[in-house]
PDB file of C-alpha atoms in Angstrom:
ATOM      1  CA  MET A   1      65.489  75.307 -34.325  1.00  0.00           C
ATOM      2  CA  ALA A   2      67.880  77.127 -36.651  1.00  0.00           C
ATOM      3  CA  SER A   3      67.933  80.101 -34.299  1.00  0.00           C
ATOM      4  CA  GLN A   4      69.045  77.851 -31.455  1.00  0.00           C
ATOM      5  CA  LYS A   5      72.010  76.546 -33.503  1.00  0.00           C
ATOM      6  CA  ILE A   6      73.061  80.101 -34.259  1.00  0.00           C
ATOM      7  CA  PHE A   7      72.776  81.009 -30.568  1.00  0.00           C
ATOM      8  CA  VAL A   8      75.085  78.156 -29.657  1.00  0.00           C
ATOM      9  CA  PHE A   9      77.712  79.417 -32.064  1.00  0.00           C
ATOM     10  CA  LEU A  10      77.344  83.009 -30.923  1.00  0.00           C
ATOM     11  CA  CYS A  11      77.413  82.347 -27.185  1.00  0.00           C
ATOM     12  CA  PRO A  12      80.054  79.700 -26.351  1.00  0.00           C
ATOM     13  CA  THR A  13      79.547  79.937 -22.589  1.00  0.00           C
ATOM     14  CA  VAL A  14      76.131  78.283 -22.890  1.00  0.00           C
ATOM     15  CA  ILE A  15      77.510  75.212 -24.701  1.00  0.00           C
ATOM     16  CA  THR A  16      77.373  71.933 -22.792  1.00  0.00           C
ATOM     17  CA  VAL A  17      79.261  68.735 -23.498  1.00  0.00           C
ATOM     18  CA  SER A  18      76.142  66.900 -24.587  1.00  0.00           C
ATOM     19  CA  GLY A  19      75.249  69.850 -26.810  1.00  0.00           C
ATOM     20  CA  LEU A  20      78.665  69.641 -28.461  1.00  0.00           C
ATOM     21  CA  VAL A  21      78.318  65.920 -29.031  1.00  0.00           C
ATOM     22  CA  CYS A  22      74.892  66.375 -30.606  1.00  0.00           C
ATOM     23  CA  LEU A  23      76.147  69.252 -32.714  1.00  0.00           C
ATOM     24  CA  LEU A  24      79.152  67.261 -33.875  1.00  0.00           C
ATOM     25  CA  PHE A  25      76.931  64.340 -34.803  1.00  0.00           C
ATOM     26  CA  LEU A  26      74.617  66.629 -36.783  1.00  0.00           C
ATOM     27  CA  LEU A  27      77.527  68.203 -38.638  1.00  0.00           C
ATOM     28  CA  VAL A  28      79.419  65.025 -39.417  1.00  0.00           C
ATOM     29  CA  GLY A  29      76.485  62.719 -39.971  1.00  0.00           C
ATOM     30  CA  PRO A  30      76.626  58.975 -39.392  1.00  0.00           C
ATOM     31  CA  SER A  31      80.162  57.803 -38.898  1.00  0.00           C
ATOM     32  CA  PRO A  32      81.919  55.396 -41.255  1.00  0.00           C
ATOM     33  CA  VAL A  33      82.215  52.926 -38.389  1.00  0.00           C
ATOM     34  CA  ARG A  34      78.461  52.920 -37.979  1.00  0.00           C
ATOM     35  CA  ALA A  35      78.031  52.369 -41.712  1.00  0.00           C
ATOM     36  CA  LEU A  36      80.412  49.409 -41.566  1.00  0.00           C
ATOM     37  CA  MET A  37      78.612  47.990 -38.541  1.00  0.00           C
ATOM     38  CA  GLN A  38      75.284  48.207 -40.327  1.00  0.00           C
ATOM     39  CA  GLN A  39      76.749  46.600 -43.423  1.00  0.00           C
ATOM     40  CA  ASN A  40      78.540  43.640 -41.767  1.00  0.00           C
ATOM     41  CA  GLY A  41      76.737  43.379 -38.457  1.00  0.00           C
ATOM     42  CA  SER A  42      79.994  43.953 -36.543  1.00  0.00           C
ATOM     43  CA  TYR A  43      83.001  46.169 -36.967  1.00  0.00           C
ATOM     44  CA  VAL A  44      86.476  44.683 -37.120  1.00  0.00           C
ATOM     45  CA  PRO A  45      89.347  46.921 -38.218  1.00  0.00           C
ATOM     46  CA  ASN A  46      91.193  45.920 -41.366  1.00  0.00           C
ATOM     47  CA  ALA A  47      94.446  45.429 -39.424  1.00  0.00           C
ATOM     48  CA  VAL A  48      92.820  42.567 -37.531  1.00  0.00           C
ATOM     49  CA  ASN A  49      91.427  40.879 -40.626  1.00  0.00           C
ATOM     50  CA  ARG A  50      94.533  40.958 -42.782  1.00  0.00           C
ATOM     51  CA  MET A  51      96.725  37.915 -43.324  1.00  0.00           C
ATOM     52  CA  PRO A  52     100.132  38.003 -41.618  1.00  0.00           C
ATOM     53  CA  ASP A  53     102.930  39.166 -43.882  1.00  0.00           C
ATOM     54  CA  ALA A  54     106.565  38.040 -43.786  1.00  0.00           C
ATOM     55  CA  ASN A  55     107.424  40.418 -40.930  1.00  0.00           C
ATOM     56  CA  ASP A  56     104.483  39.202 -38.849  1.00  0.00           C
ATOM     57  CA  ARG A  57     105.398  35.576 -39.473  1.00  0.00           C
ATOM     58  CA  GLU A  58     109.006  36.279 -38.475  1.00  0.00           C
ATOM     59  CA  LYS A  59     107.833  37.964 -35.264  1.00  0.00           C
ATOM     60  CA  MET A  60     105.581  35.012 -34.437  1.00  0.00           C
ATOM     61  CA  GLN A  61     108.400  32.538 -35.097  1.00  0.00           C
ATOM     62  CA  GLN A  62     110.771  34.603 -32.936  1.00  0.00           C
ATOM     63  CA  GLN A  63     108.211  34.629 -30.111  1.00  0.00           C
ATOM     64  CA  GLU A  64     107.831  30.852 -30.392  1.00  0.00           C
ATOM     65  CA  ARG A  65     111.627  30.400 -30.282  1.00  0.00           C
ATOM     66  CA  ASP A  66     111.866  32.707 -27.270  1.00  0.00           C
ATOM     67  CA  GLU A  67     109.105  30.821 -25.459  1.00  0.00           C
ATOM     68  CA  ALA A  68     110.800  27.486 -26.208  1.00  0.00           C
ATOM     69  CA  ARG A  69     114.139  28.849 -24.963  1.00  0.00           C
ATOM     70  CA  ILE A  70     112.486  30.133 -21.771  1.00  0.00           C
ATOM     71  CA  GLU A  71     110.784  26.784 -21.187  1.00  0.00           C
ATOM     72  CA  GLU A  72     114.099  24.978 -21.671  1.00  0.00           C
ATOM     73  CA  ALA A  73     115.890  27.343 -19.274  1.00  0.00           C
ATOM     74  CA  ASN A  74     113.146  26.933 -16.670  1.00  0.00           C
ATOM     75  CA  ALA A  75     113.299  23.137 -16.979  1.00  0.00           C
ATOM     76  CA  GLN A  76     117.098  23.207 -16.572  1.00  0.00           C
ATOM     77  CA  ARG A  77     116.812  25.511 -13.548  1.00  0.00           C
ATOM     78  CA  LYS A  78     114.212  23.199 -12.015  1.00  0.00           C
ATOM     79  CA  LYS A  79     116.564  20.225 -12.433  1.00  0.00           C
ATOM     80  CA  GLU A  80     119.433  22.155 -10.834  1.00  0.00           C
ATOM     81  CA  VAL A  81     117.299  23.216  -7.879  1.00  0.00           C
ATOM     82  CA  SER A  82     116.133  19.629  -7.409  1.00  0.00           C
ATOM     83  CA  ALA A  83     119.703  18.296  -7.471  1.00  0.00           C
ATOM     84  CA  ASP A  84     120.843  21.040  -5.088  1.00  0.00           C
ATOM     85  CA  SER A  85     117.973  20.180  -2.726  1.00  0.00           C
ATOM     86  CA  GLU A  86     119.098  16.568  -2.547  1.00  0.00           C
ATOM     87  CA  LYS A  87     122.690  17.676  -1.980  1.00  0.00           C
ATOM     88  CA  LEU A  88     121.579  20.090   0.754  1.00  0.00           C
ATOM     89  CA  LEU A  89     119.632  17.330   2.484  1.00  0.00           C
ATOM     90  CA  ARG A  90     122.649  14.988   2.401  1.00  0.00           C
ATOM     91  CA  MET A  91     124.911  17.721   3.770  1.00  0.00           C
ATOM     92  CA  ALA A  92     122.450  18.544   6.568  1.00  0.00           C
ATOM     93  CA  VAL A  93     122.131  14.869   7.563  1.00  0.00           C
ATOM     94  CA  ASP A  94     125.937  14.472   7.588  1.00  0.00           C
ATOM     95  CA  LEU A  95     126.283  17.622   9.699  1.00  0.00           C
ATOM     96  CA  LYS A  96     123.675  16.385  12.164  1.00  0.00           C
ATOM     97  CA  ASP A  97     125.472  13.038  12.491  1.00  0.00           C
ATOM     98  CA  GLU A  98     128.773  14.812  13.087  1.00  0.00           C
ATOM     99  CA  LEU A  99     127.233  17.169  15.658  1.00  0.00           C
ATOM    100  CA  ASP A 100     125.655  14.240  17.497  1.00  0.00           C
ATOM    101  CA  LYS A 101     129.122  12.680  17.890  1.00  0.00           C
ATOM    102  CA  THR A 102     130.756  15.804  19.365  1.00  0.00           C
ATOM    103  CA  SER A 103     130.215  17.449  22.719  1.00  0.00           C
ATOM    104  CA  LYS A 104     127.897  20.407  23.189  1.00  0.00           C
ATOM    105  CA  ASP A 105     130.578  23.044  23.662  1.00  0.00           C
ATOM    106  CA  THR A 106     133.066  22.219  20.890  1.00  0.00           C
ATOM    107  CA  LEU A 107     132.948  22.478  17.119  1.00  0.00           C
ATOM    108  CA  SER A 108     135.748  21.361  14.867  1.00  0.00           C
ATOM    109  CA  ILE A 109     137.025  23.431  11.970  1.00  0.00           C
ATOM    110  CA  ASN A 110     135.674  20.760   9.618  1.00  0.00           C
ATOM    111  CA  THR A 111     132.175  21.199  11.100  1.00  0.00           C
ATOM    112  CA  ILE A 112     132.346  24.965  10.656  1.00  0.00           C
ATOM    113  CA  HIS A 113     133.385  24.494   7.006  1.00  0.00           C
ATOM    114  CA  LYS A 114     130.404  22.160   6.489  1.00  0.00           C
ATOM    115  CA  ILE A 115     128.081  24.750   8.023  1.00  0.00           C
ATOM    116  CA  ASP A 116     129.486  27.427   5.693  1.00  0.00           C
ATOM    117  CA  ALA A 117     129.055  25.130   2.673  1.00  0.00           C
ATOM    118  CA  ILE A 118     125.430  24.432   3.618  1.00  0.00           C
ATOM    119  CA  GLU A 119     124.787  28.151   4.040  1.00  0.00           C
ATOM    120  CA  LYS A 120     126.365  28.948   0.662  1.00  0.00           C
ATOM    121  CA  LEU A 121     124.389  26.216  -1.104  1.00  0.00           C
ATOM    122  CA  ALA A 122     121.138  27.384   0.498  1.00  0.00           C
ATOM    123  CA  HIS A 123     121.857  30.958  -0.594  1.00  0.00           C
ATOM    124  CA  ASP A 124     122.601  29.848  -4.159  1.00  0.00           C
ATOM    125  CA  MET A 125     119.389  27.827  -4.267  1.00  0.00           C
ATOM    126  CA  LYS A 126     117.403  30.814  -3.045  1.00  0.00           C
ATOM    127  CA  ASN A 127     118.846  32.952  -5.854  1.00  0.00           C
ATOM    128  CA  LYS A 128     118.092  30.268  -8.450  1.00  0.00           C
ATOM    129  CA  MET A 129     114.499  30.040  -7.294  1.00  0.00           C
ATOM    130  CA  LYS A 130     114.117  33.822  -7.506  1.00  0.00           C
ATOM    131  CA  LEU A 131     115.505  33.876 -11.024  1.00  0.00           C
ATOM    132  CA  ARG A 132     112.851  34.409 -13.673  1.00  0.00           C
ATOM    133  CA  THR A 133     113.648  34.020 -17.330  1.00  0.00           C
ATOM    134  CA  ASN A 134     110.912  36.017 -19.024  1.00  0.00           C
TER     135      ASN A 134
END
């Protein structure tokens, strides 16, 4: 067996990946992770087990504040979109009533302004709905 180990070191072209892994394991011995796993039954790094320090607590509090701010902004945006939807519906109904009163071939300047206002409001609503505050 010793002669085979020497051959591996002398002739590197014969070395395989599994041979290197076995050789590394023989040279290093059981890893410290394996020793910890045998001792505790499971391995959890010390960074996971430690108590949060002042910096960690500050980061967690900042994340909570950010999440609360995002929730508040999303709620406000939802209210605005809802109010704009009602306004858009009222404007569309008014425009329909006005168009029903006029002839097919004529539009007044006032009607064109209403159409432009509806288009602008719809565009603004679309942008608000796309907006993500994350």
